[in-house]
XYZ file of C-alpha atoms in Angstrom:
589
model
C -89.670 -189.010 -52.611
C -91.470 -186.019 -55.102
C -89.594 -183.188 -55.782
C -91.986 -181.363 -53.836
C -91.235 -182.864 -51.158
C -88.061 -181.849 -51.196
C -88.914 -177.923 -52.001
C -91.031 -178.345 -48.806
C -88.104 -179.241 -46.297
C -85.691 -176.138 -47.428
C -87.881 -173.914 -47.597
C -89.030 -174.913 -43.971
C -85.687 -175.078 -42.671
C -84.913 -171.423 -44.467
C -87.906 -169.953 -42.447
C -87.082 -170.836 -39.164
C -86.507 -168.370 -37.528
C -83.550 -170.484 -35.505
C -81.699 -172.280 -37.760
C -79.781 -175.320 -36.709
C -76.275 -175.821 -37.730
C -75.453 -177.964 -40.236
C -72.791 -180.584 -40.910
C -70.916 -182.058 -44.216
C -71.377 -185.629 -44.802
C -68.542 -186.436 -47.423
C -69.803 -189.703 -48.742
C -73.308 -188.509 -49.684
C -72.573 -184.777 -49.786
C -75.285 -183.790 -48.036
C -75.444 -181.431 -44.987
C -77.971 -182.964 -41.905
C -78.844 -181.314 -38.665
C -76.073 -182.368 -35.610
C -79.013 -182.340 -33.919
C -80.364 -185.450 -35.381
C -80.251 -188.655 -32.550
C -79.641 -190.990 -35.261
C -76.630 -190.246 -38.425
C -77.110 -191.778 -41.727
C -76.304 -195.233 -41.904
C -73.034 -195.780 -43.710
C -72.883 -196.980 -46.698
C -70.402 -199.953 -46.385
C -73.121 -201.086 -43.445
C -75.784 -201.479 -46.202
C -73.416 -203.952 -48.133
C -74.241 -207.546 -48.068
C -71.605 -209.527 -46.114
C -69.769 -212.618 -48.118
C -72.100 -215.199 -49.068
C -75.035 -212.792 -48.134
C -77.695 -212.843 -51.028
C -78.198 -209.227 -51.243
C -81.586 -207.274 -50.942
C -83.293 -205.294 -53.535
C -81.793 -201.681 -53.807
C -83.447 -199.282 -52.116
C -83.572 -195.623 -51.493
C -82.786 -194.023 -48.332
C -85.220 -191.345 -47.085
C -83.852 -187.925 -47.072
C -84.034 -186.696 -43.457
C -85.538 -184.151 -42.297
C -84.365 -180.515 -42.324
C -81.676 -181.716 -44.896
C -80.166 -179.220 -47.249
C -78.340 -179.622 -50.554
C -75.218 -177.235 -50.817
C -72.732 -176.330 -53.883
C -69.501 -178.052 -53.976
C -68.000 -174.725 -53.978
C -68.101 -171.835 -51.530
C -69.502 -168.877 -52.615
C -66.449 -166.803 -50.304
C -63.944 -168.686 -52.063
C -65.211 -167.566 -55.370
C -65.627 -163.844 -54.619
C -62.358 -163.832 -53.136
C -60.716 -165.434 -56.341
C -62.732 -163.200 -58.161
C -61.373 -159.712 -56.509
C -57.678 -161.283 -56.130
C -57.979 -161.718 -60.303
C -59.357 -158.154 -60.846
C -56.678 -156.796 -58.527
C -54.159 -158.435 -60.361
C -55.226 -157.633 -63.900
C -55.163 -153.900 -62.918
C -51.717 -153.475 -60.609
C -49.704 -155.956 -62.280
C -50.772 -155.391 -66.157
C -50.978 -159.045 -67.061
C -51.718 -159.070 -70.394
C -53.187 -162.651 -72.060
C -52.378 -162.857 -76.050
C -49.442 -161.539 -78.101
C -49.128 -158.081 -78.660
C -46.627 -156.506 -81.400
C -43.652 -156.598 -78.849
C -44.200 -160.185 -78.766
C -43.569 -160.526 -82.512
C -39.974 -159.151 -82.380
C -37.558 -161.409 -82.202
C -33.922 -160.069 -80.913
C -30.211 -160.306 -82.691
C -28.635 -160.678 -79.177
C -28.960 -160.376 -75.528
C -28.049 -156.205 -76.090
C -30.327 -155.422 -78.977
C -33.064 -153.233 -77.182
C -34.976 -151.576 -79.862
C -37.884 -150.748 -78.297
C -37.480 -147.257 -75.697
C -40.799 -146.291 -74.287
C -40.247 -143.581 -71.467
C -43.485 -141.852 -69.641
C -41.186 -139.268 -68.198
C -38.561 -136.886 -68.354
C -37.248 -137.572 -64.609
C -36.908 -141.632 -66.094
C -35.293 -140.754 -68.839
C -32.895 -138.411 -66.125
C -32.581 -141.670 -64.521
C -31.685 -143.608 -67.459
C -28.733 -141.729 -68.187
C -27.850 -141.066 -64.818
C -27.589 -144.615 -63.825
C -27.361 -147.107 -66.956
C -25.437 -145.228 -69.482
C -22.304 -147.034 -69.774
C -18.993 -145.449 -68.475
C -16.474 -146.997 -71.133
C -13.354 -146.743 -69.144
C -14.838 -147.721 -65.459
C -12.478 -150.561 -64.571
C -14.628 -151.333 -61.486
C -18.391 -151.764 -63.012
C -16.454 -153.625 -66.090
C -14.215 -155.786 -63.908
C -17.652 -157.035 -62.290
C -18.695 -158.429 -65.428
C -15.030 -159.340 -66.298
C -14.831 -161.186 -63.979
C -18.124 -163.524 -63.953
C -17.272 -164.452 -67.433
C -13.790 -165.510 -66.345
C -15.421 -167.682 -63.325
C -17.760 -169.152 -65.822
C -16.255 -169.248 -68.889
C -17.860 -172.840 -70.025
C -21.401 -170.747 -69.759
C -20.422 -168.343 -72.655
C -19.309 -171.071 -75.160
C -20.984 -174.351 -75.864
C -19.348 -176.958 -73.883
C -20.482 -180.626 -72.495
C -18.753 -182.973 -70.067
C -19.981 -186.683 -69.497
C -19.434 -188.683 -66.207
C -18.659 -191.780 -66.518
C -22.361 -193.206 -65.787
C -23.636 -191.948 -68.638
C -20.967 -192.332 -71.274
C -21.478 -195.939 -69.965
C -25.020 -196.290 -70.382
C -24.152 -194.287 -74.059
C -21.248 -197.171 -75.036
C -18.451 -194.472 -75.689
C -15.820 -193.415 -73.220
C -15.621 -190.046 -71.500
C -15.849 -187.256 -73.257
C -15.705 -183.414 -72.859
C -16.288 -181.019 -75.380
C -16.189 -177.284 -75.940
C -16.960 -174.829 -79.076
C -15.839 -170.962 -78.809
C -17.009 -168.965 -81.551
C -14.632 -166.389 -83.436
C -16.286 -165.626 -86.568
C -19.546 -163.625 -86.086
C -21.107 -166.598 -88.172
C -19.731 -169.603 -86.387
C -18.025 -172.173 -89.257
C -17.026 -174.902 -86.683
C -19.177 -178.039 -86.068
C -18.189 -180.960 -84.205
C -19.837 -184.837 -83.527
C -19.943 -187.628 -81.493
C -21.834 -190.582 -81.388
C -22.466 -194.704 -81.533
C -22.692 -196.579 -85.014
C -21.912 -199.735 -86.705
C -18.087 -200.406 -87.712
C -16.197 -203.192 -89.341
C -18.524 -206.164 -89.083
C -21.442 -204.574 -87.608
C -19.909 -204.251 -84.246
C -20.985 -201.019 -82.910
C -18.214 -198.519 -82.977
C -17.454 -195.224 -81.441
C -17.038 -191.983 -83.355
C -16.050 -188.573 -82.814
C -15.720 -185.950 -85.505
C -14.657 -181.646 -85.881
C -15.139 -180.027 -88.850
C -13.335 -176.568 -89.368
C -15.202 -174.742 -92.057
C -14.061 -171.549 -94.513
C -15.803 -169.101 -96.350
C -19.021 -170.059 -95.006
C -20.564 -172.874 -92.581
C -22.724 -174.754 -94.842
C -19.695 -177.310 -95.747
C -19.317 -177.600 -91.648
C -22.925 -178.435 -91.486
C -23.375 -180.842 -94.036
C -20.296 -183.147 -92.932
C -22.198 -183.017 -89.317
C -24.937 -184.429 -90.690
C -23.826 -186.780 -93.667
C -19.985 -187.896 -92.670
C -20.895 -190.458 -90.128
C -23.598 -192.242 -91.646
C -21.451 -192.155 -94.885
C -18.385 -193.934 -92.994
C -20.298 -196.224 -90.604
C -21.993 -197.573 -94.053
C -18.487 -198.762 -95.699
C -16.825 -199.895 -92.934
C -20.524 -201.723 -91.671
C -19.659 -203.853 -95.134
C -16.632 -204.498 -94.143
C -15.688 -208.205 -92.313
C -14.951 -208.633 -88.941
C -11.657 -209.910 -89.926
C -10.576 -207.102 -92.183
C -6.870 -205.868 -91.747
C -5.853 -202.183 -90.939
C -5.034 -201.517 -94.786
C -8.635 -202.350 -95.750
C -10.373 -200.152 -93.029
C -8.404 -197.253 -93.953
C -8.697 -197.772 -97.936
C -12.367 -197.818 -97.177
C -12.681 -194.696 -94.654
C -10.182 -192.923 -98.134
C -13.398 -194.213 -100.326
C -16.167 -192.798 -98.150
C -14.304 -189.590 -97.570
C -13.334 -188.965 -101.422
C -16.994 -190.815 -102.382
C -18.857 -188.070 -100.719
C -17.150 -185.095 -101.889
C -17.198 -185.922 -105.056
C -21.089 -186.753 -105.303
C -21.744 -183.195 -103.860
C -19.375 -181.928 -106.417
C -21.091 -183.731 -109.220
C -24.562 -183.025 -108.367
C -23.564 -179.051 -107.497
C -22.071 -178.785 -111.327
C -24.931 -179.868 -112.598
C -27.027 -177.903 -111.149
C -25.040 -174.981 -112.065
C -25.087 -176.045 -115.949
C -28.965 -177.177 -115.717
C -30.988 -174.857 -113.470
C -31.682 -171.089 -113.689
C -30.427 -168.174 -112.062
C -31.613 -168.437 -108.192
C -33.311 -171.530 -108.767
C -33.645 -172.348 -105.054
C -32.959 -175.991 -106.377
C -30.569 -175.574 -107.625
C -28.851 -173.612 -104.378
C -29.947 -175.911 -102.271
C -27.299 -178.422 -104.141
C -24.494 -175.842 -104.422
C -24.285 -174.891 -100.846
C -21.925 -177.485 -99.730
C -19.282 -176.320 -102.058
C -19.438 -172.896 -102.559
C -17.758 -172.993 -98.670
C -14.681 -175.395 -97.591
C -13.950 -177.564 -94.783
C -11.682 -179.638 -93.137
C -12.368 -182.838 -91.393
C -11.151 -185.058 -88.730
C -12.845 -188.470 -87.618
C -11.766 -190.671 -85.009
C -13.247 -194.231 -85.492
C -12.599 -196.500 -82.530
C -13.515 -200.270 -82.206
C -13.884 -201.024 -78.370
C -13.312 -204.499 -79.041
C -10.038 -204.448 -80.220
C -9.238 -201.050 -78.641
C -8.149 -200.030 -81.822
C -7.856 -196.062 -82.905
C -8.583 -195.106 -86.902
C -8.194 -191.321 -87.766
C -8.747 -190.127 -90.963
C -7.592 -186.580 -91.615
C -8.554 -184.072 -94.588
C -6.855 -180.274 -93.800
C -5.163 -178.632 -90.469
C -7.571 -180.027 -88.074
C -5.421 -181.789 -85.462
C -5.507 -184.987 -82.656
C -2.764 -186.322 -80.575
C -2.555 -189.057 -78.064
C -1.517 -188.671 -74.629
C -0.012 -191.627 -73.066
C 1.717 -192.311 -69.871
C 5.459 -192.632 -69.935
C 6.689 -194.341 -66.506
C 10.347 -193.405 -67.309
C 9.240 -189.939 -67.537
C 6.207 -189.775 -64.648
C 4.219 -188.434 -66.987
C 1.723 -188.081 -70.082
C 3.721 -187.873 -73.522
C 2.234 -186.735 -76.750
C 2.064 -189.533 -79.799
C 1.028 -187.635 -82.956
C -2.193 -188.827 -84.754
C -2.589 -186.430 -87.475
C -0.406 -184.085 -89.400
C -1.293 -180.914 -90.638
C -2.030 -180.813 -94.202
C -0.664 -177.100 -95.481
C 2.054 -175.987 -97.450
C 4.433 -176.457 -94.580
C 4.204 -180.365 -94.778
C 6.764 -181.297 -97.413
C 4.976 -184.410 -98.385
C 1.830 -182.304 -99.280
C 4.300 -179.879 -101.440
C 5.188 -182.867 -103.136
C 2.408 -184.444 -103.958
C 0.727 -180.846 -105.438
C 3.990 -180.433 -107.314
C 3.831 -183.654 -108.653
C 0.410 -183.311 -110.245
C 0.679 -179.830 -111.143
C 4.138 -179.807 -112.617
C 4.601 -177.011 -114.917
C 3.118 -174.635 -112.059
C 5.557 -172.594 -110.119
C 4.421 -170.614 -107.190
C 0.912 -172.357 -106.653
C 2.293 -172.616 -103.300
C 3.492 -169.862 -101.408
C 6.576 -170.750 -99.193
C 6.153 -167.820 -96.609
C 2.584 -168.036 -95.957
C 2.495 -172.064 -97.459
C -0.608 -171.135 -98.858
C -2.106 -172.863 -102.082
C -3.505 -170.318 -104.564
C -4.580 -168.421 -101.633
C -5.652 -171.634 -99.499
C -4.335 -172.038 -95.703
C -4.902 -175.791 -96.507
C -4.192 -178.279 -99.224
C -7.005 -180.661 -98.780
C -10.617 -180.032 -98.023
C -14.145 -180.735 -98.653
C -16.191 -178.353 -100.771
C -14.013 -175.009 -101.733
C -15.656 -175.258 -105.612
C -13.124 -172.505 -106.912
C -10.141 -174.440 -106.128
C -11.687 -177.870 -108.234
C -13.365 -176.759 -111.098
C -12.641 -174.457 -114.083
C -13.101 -171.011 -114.594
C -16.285 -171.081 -117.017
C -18.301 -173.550 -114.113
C -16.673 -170.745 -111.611
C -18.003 -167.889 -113.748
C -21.393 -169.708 -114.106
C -21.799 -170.318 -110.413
C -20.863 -166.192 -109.880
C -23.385 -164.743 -112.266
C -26.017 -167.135 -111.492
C -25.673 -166.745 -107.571
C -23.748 -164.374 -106.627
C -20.436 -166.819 -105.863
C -17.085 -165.599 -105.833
C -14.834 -165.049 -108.762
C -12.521 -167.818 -110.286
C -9.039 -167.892 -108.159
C -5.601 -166.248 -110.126
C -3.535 -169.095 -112.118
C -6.553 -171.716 -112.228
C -4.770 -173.333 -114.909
C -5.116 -177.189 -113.977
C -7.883 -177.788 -111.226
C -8.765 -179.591 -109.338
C -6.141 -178.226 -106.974
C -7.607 -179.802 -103.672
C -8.993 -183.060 -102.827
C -10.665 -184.418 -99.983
C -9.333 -187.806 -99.713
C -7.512 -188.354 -96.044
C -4.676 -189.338 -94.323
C -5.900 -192.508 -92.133
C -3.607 -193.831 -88.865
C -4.269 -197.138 -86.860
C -3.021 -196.789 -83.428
C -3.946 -199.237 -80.688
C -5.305 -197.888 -77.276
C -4.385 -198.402 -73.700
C -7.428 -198.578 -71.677
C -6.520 -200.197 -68.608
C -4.333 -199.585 -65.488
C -4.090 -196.138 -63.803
C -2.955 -194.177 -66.247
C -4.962 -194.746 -69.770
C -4.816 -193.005 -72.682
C -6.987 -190.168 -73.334
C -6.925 -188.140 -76.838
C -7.089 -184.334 -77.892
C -8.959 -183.145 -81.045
C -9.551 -179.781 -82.078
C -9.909 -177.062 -85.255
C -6.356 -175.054 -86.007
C -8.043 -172.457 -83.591
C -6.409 -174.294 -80.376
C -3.004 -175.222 -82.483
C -2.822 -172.017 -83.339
C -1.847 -170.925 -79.462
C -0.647 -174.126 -78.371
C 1.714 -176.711 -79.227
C 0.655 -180.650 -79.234
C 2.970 -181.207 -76.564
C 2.101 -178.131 -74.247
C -1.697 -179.206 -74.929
C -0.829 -182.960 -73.467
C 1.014 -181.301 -70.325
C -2.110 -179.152 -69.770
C -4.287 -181.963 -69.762
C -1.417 -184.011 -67.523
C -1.928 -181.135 -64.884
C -5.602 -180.952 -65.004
C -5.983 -184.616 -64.588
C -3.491 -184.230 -61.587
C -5.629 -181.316 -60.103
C -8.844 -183.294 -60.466
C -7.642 -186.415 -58.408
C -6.457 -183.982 -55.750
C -9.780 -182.404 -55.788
C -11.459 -185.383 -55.667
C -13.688 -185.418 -58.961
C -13.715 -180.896 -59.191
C -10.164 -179.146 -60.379
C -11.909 -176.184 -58.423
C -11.696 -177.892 -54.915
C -7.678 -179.291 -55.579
C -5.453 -177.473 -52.841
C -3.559 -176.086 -55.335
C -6.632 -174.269 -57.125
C -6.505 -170.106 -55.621
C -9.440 -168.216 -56.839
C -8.347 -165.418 -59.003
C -8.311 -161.944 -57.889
C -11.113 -159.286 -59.064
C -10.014 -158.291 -62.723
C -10.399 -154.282 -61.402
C -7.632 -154.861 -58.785
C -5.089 -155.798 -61.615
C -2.348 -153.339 -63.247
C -3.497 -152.513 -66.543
C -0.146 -153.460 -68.909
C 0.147 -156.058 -71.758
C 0.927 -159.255 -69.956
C 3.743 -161.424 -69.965
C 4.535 -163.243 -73.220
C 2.503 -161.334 -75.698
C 4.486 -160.237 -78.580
C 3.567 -156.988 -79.911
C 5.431 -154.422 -82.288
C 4.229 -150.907 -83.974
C 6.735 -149.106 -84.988
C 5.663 -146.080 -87.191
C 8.792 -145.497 -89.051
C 9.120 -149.122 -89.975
C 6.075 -150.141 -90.585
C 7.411 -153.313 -92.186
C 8.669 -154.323 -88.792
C 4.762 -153.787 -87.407
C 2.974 -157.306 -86.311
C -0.807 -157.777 -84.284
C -0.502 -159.412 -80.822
C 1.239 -162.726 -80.369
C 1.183 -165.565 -77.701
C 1.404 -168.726 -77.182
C 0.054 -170.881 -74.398
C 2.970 -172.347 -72.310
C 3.500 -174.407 -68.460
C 4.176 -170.569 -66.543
C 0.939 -169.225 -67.735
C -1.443 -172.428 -67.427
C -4.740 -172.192 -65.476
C -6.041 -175.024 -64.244
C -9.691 -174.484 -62.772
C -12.098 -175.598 -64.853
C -13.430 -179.162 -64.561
C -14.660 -179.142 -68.082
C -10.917 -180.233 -70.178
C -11.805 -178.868 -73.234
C -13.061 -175.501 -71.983
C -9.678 -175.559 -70.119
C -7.761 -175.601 -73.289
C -10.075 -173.248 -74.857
C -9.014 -170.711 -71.954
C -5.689 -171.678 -71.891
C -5.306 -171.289 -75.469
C -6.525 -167.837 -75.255
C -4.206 -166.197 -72.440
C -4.326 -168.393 -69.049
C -3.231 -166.908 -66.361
C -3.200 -163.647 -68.655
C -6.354 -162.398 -67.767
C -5.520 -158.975 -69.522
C -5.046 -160.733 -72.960
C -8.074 -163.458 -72.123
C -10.460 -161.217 -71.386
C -9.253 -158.198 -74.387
C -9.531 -160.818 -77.083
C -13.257 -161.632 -75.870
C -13.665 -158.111 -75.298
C -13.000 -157.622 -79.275
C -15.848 -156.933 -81.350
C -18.214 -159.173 -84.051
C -16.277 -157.776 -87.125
C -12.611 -157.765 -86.153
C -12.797 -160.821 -83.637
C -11.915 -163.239 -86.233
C -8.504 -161.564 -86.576
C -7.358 -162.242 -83.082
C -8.741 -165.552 -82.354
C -10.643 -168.396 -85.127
C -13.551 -170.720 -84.273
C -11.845 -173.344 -81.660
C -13.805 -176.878 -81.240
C -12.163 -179.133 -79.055
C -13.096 -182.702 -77.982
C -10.792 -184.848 -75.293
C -11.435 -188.239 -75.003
C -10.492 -189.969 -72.064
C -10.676 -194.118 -73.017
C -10.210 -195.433 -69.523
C -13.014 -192.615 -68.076
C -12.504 -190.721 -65.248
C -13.070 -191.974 -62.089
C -10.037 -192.590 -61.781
C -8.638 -189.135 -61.090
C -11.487 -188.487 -58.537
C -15.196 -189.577 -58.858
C -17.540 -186.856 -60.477
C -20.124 -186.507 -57.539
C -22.361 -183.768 -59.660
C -25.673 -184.466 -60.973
C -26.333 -183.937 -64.547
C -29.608 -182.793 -65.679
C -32.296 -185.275 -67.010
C -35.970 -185.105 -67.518
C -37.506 -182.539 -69.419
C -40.945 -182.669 -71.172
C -42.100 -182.025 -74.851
C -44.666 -182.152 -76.867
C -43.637 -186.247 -77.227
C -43.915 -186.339 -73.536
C -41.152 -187.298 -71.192
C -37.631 -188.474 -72.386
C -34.275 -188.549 -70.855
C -32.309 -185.405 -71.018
C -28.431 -185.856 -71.542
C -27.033 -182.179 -70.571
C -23.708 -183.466 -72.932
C -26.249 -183.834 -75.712
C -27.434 -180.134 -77.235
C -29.865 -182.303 -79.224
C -31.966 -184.066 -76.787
C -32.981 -180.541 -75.378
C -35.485 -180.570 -78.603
């Protein structure tokens, strides 16, 4: 059919003066008259049937009166058209980045940017939103949401027991509070090949000093380092060899960074970035503890360098109750063996350690990764300060090194099995510092206890009473907390002291380590939990240090009550879609 043709039938049908209506056909998308006697013929009618030799193709006449319309109605697109306008002008979307978006902000109260059109707003603004310092009511409101959800102010993770199964390592919760403004803590976890290839379970916290870049570089090199010496081990290799080899990979390690720092220090220029880059890890400290288990043999290495702590918590049926089995010991100048071994290598050195505070030349710890000024000598010291801006050599640096990193390894086999299995507690000196090993095991004792009762949430357990608005308590320091200032003896004077103990435990978080984080810092004493929280950036530190805590729990925990919440677990990237583990800060990226 021409064209013309075509030009002929609309513009008849337009000039009638009564127009029929019109119907959509959606398989040819074509409007015809309702009118018509006779509708198109479908199209699956015009298909040969099976074994049909089919026709020539042919076109269809258009009928008569027929009118080609747009896909899209004109209405619709004025109507989009005004609702967009209206938009753009009463809701001030803006589509780019403007200056404001450039700013990036230190913190969730750093609010640089005050643009008032009034003088009645600005009336408002300090009428309503300047902050009353000593309101007890409008701060016990926010008091009090931190306290209910503590776990969302620190990092913190918690697996079920599906997913640490589908992940090969048992149960674990986590938690990391931050004391320093600069957090030095860093923890690990993870799957990798042990002693004869066998894959092998590993958990690791890291308590750094002077700076986190030590910290940080055990997260990401420790691991590897150990699963590759113990991976070249033989399946049949006996405790003494796995723990000479987890001494070598420790000791290995710290001395390569130290080599390859001094070096750069005698080689590179002042600021070479290099030559920083290579420094970093030992101009800070750090302690480290790994826990190496082979689920084969249910068999429990840890390897200890500094004050970082774990302990075991097994099930004593004369007692009815979890016990504490020691897995570490604190390496300061309170253990004797540590005071013997520095006295025996620095001999003609009195008063390297000090007996009051046992500190070594100034050190809380006697072994640690890193922590240059306590391994090298005075002119490499002097180099390092000059060059980039280090810190000075330490007093009576007569003989260094002073410090090593080499650990203290223990073999302890596990009980998984039965109703009561073992479950382990490791953490940074910031927990030990407010709790005993034994008090820590009871805790966890009572929160498994609460959990089963609750039936998978320590919130729902009978026992569990919601705590009362922080406004409605008396305002006194709380039970337990030592405190002296006396202005005529000033000697006498000491900061705020406590310790976590049975009377004051809280039990109502169904994260374990976030429960010993709280615990740790007051309890039940919300006055002294929520006042050492309350402190600020620069004198925080001095009530409370960077607390990491991991609890393992080797027979899970669906034992004490199933977990019946749902973790979170797609999310999309740029990659596309992965699984999300919500216990895994790194799979958010």
């Amino acid at each position: 059919m021409s064209r013309a043709r075509i030009r002929s039938f609309a513009s008849t049908s337009f000039r009638s003066e009564e127009r029929k209506r019109v119907a959509f056909n959606p398989v040819s998308r074509a409007a015809f008259p309702k009118t018509a006697q006779a509708l198109p013929t479908p199209l699956h009618s015009r298909l040969p049937a099976v074994g049909q030799k089919s026709s020539p193709t042919r076109l269809l006449p258009i009928q008569h009166g027929e009118i080609l319309h747009s896909a899209f109605p004109r209405k619709t697109f004025i109507a989009l058209l005004v609702l967009g306008t209206a938009a753009w002008y009463f809701l001030d979307i803006s589509f780019g980045r403007d200056w404001r978006d450039d700013y990036r902000p230190l913190g969730p109260t750093d609010r640089p940017l005050w643009f008032v059109e009034s003088k009645e707003e600005m009336d408002h603004i300090i009428e309503a939103h300047m902050p009353d310092r000593l309101n007890a009511e409008a701060l016990g409101q926010i008091l009090d949401v931190h306290w209910n959800d503590f776990e969302k102010f620190i990092t913190s993770f918690a697996m079920r027991d599906d997913e640490a199964k589908d992940d090969n390592i048992p149960v674990t919760h986590g938690a990391l509070s931050r004391g320093n403004p600069l957090c030095e803590d860093r923890f690990v976890i993870g799957t990798s090949p042990g002693v004869g290839a066998e894959p092998w379970n590993y958990w690791g916290v890291f308590d750094g000093h002077a700076g986190d870049s030590t910290a940080q570089q055990l997260q990401v090199e420790l691991v590897p380092r150990v699963s590759y010496h113990l991976s070249n081990l033989l399946a049949s290799s006996s405790g003494q060899a796995i723990a000479r080899s987890l001494m070598d990979a420790f000791t290995r390690l710290d001395t390569e960074w130290m080599a390859t720092a001094k070096r750069a220090v005698q080689w590179y220029p002042a600021l070479s970035p290099i030559a920083i880059h290579a420094i970093a890890p030992v101009l800070s400290g750090s302690c480290a503890l790994l826990a190496c288990f082979d689920p084969k043999a249910s068999k429990l290495h840890v390897a200890v360098t500094g004050d970082s702590r774990a302990v075991l918590g097994r099930w004593d049926p004369t007692e009815g109750k979890y016990v504490a089995q020691t897995l570490s010991v604190d390496q300061t100048g309170f253990n004797e063996a540590e005071v013997d071994r520095i006295t025996a290598e620095h001999p003609d050195e009195e008063g390297i350690i000090d007996p009051r505070t046992g500190r070594l030349l100034g050190m809380a710890v006697t072994r640690a990764f890193g922590d240059h000024r306590w391994k090298w000598d005075d002119d490499t010291i002097l180099q390092t300060q000059y060059k980039y801006f280090a810190s000075p050599p330490r007093p009576k640096n007569k003989t260094p090194p002073y410090m090593t990193a080499e650990p203290v390894v223990t073999e302890t086999d596990v009980q998984r099995e039965g109703e009561k299995p073992d479950f382990m507690i490791m953490a940074t000196d910031g927990l030990w510092d407010n709790i005993s090993s034994e008090h820590a095991i009871e805790l966890i004792n009572a929160w498994l206890d609460a959990r089963k009762k609750g039936n998978g949430s320590v919130r729902d357990a009978p026992s569990h009473i919601p705590p009362a608005p922080f406004a409605t308590l008396p305002s006194r320091l709380d039970e337990g907390v030592e405190f002296q200032y006396d202005p005529e003896k000033p000697q006498d004077n000491k900061f705020p002291e406590w310790k976590a103990t049975p009377e004051y435990f809280a039990i109502e978080d169904d994260n374990a380590a976030v429960c010993l984080i709280k615990n740790g810092l007051g309890g039940r004493r919300r006055g002294l939990f929520h006042g050492v929280f309350s402190l600020p950036n620069n004198v925080a530190r001095n009530a409370m240090d960077d607390t990491t805590v991991l609890v393992v729990f080797f027979g899970g925990l669906d034992k004490f009550g199933a977990d019946g919440k749902k973790s979170k677990t797609a999310v999309t990237g740029a990659t596309g879609e992965h699984q999300r583990r919500w216990w895994k800060p790194w799979s958010y990226f």
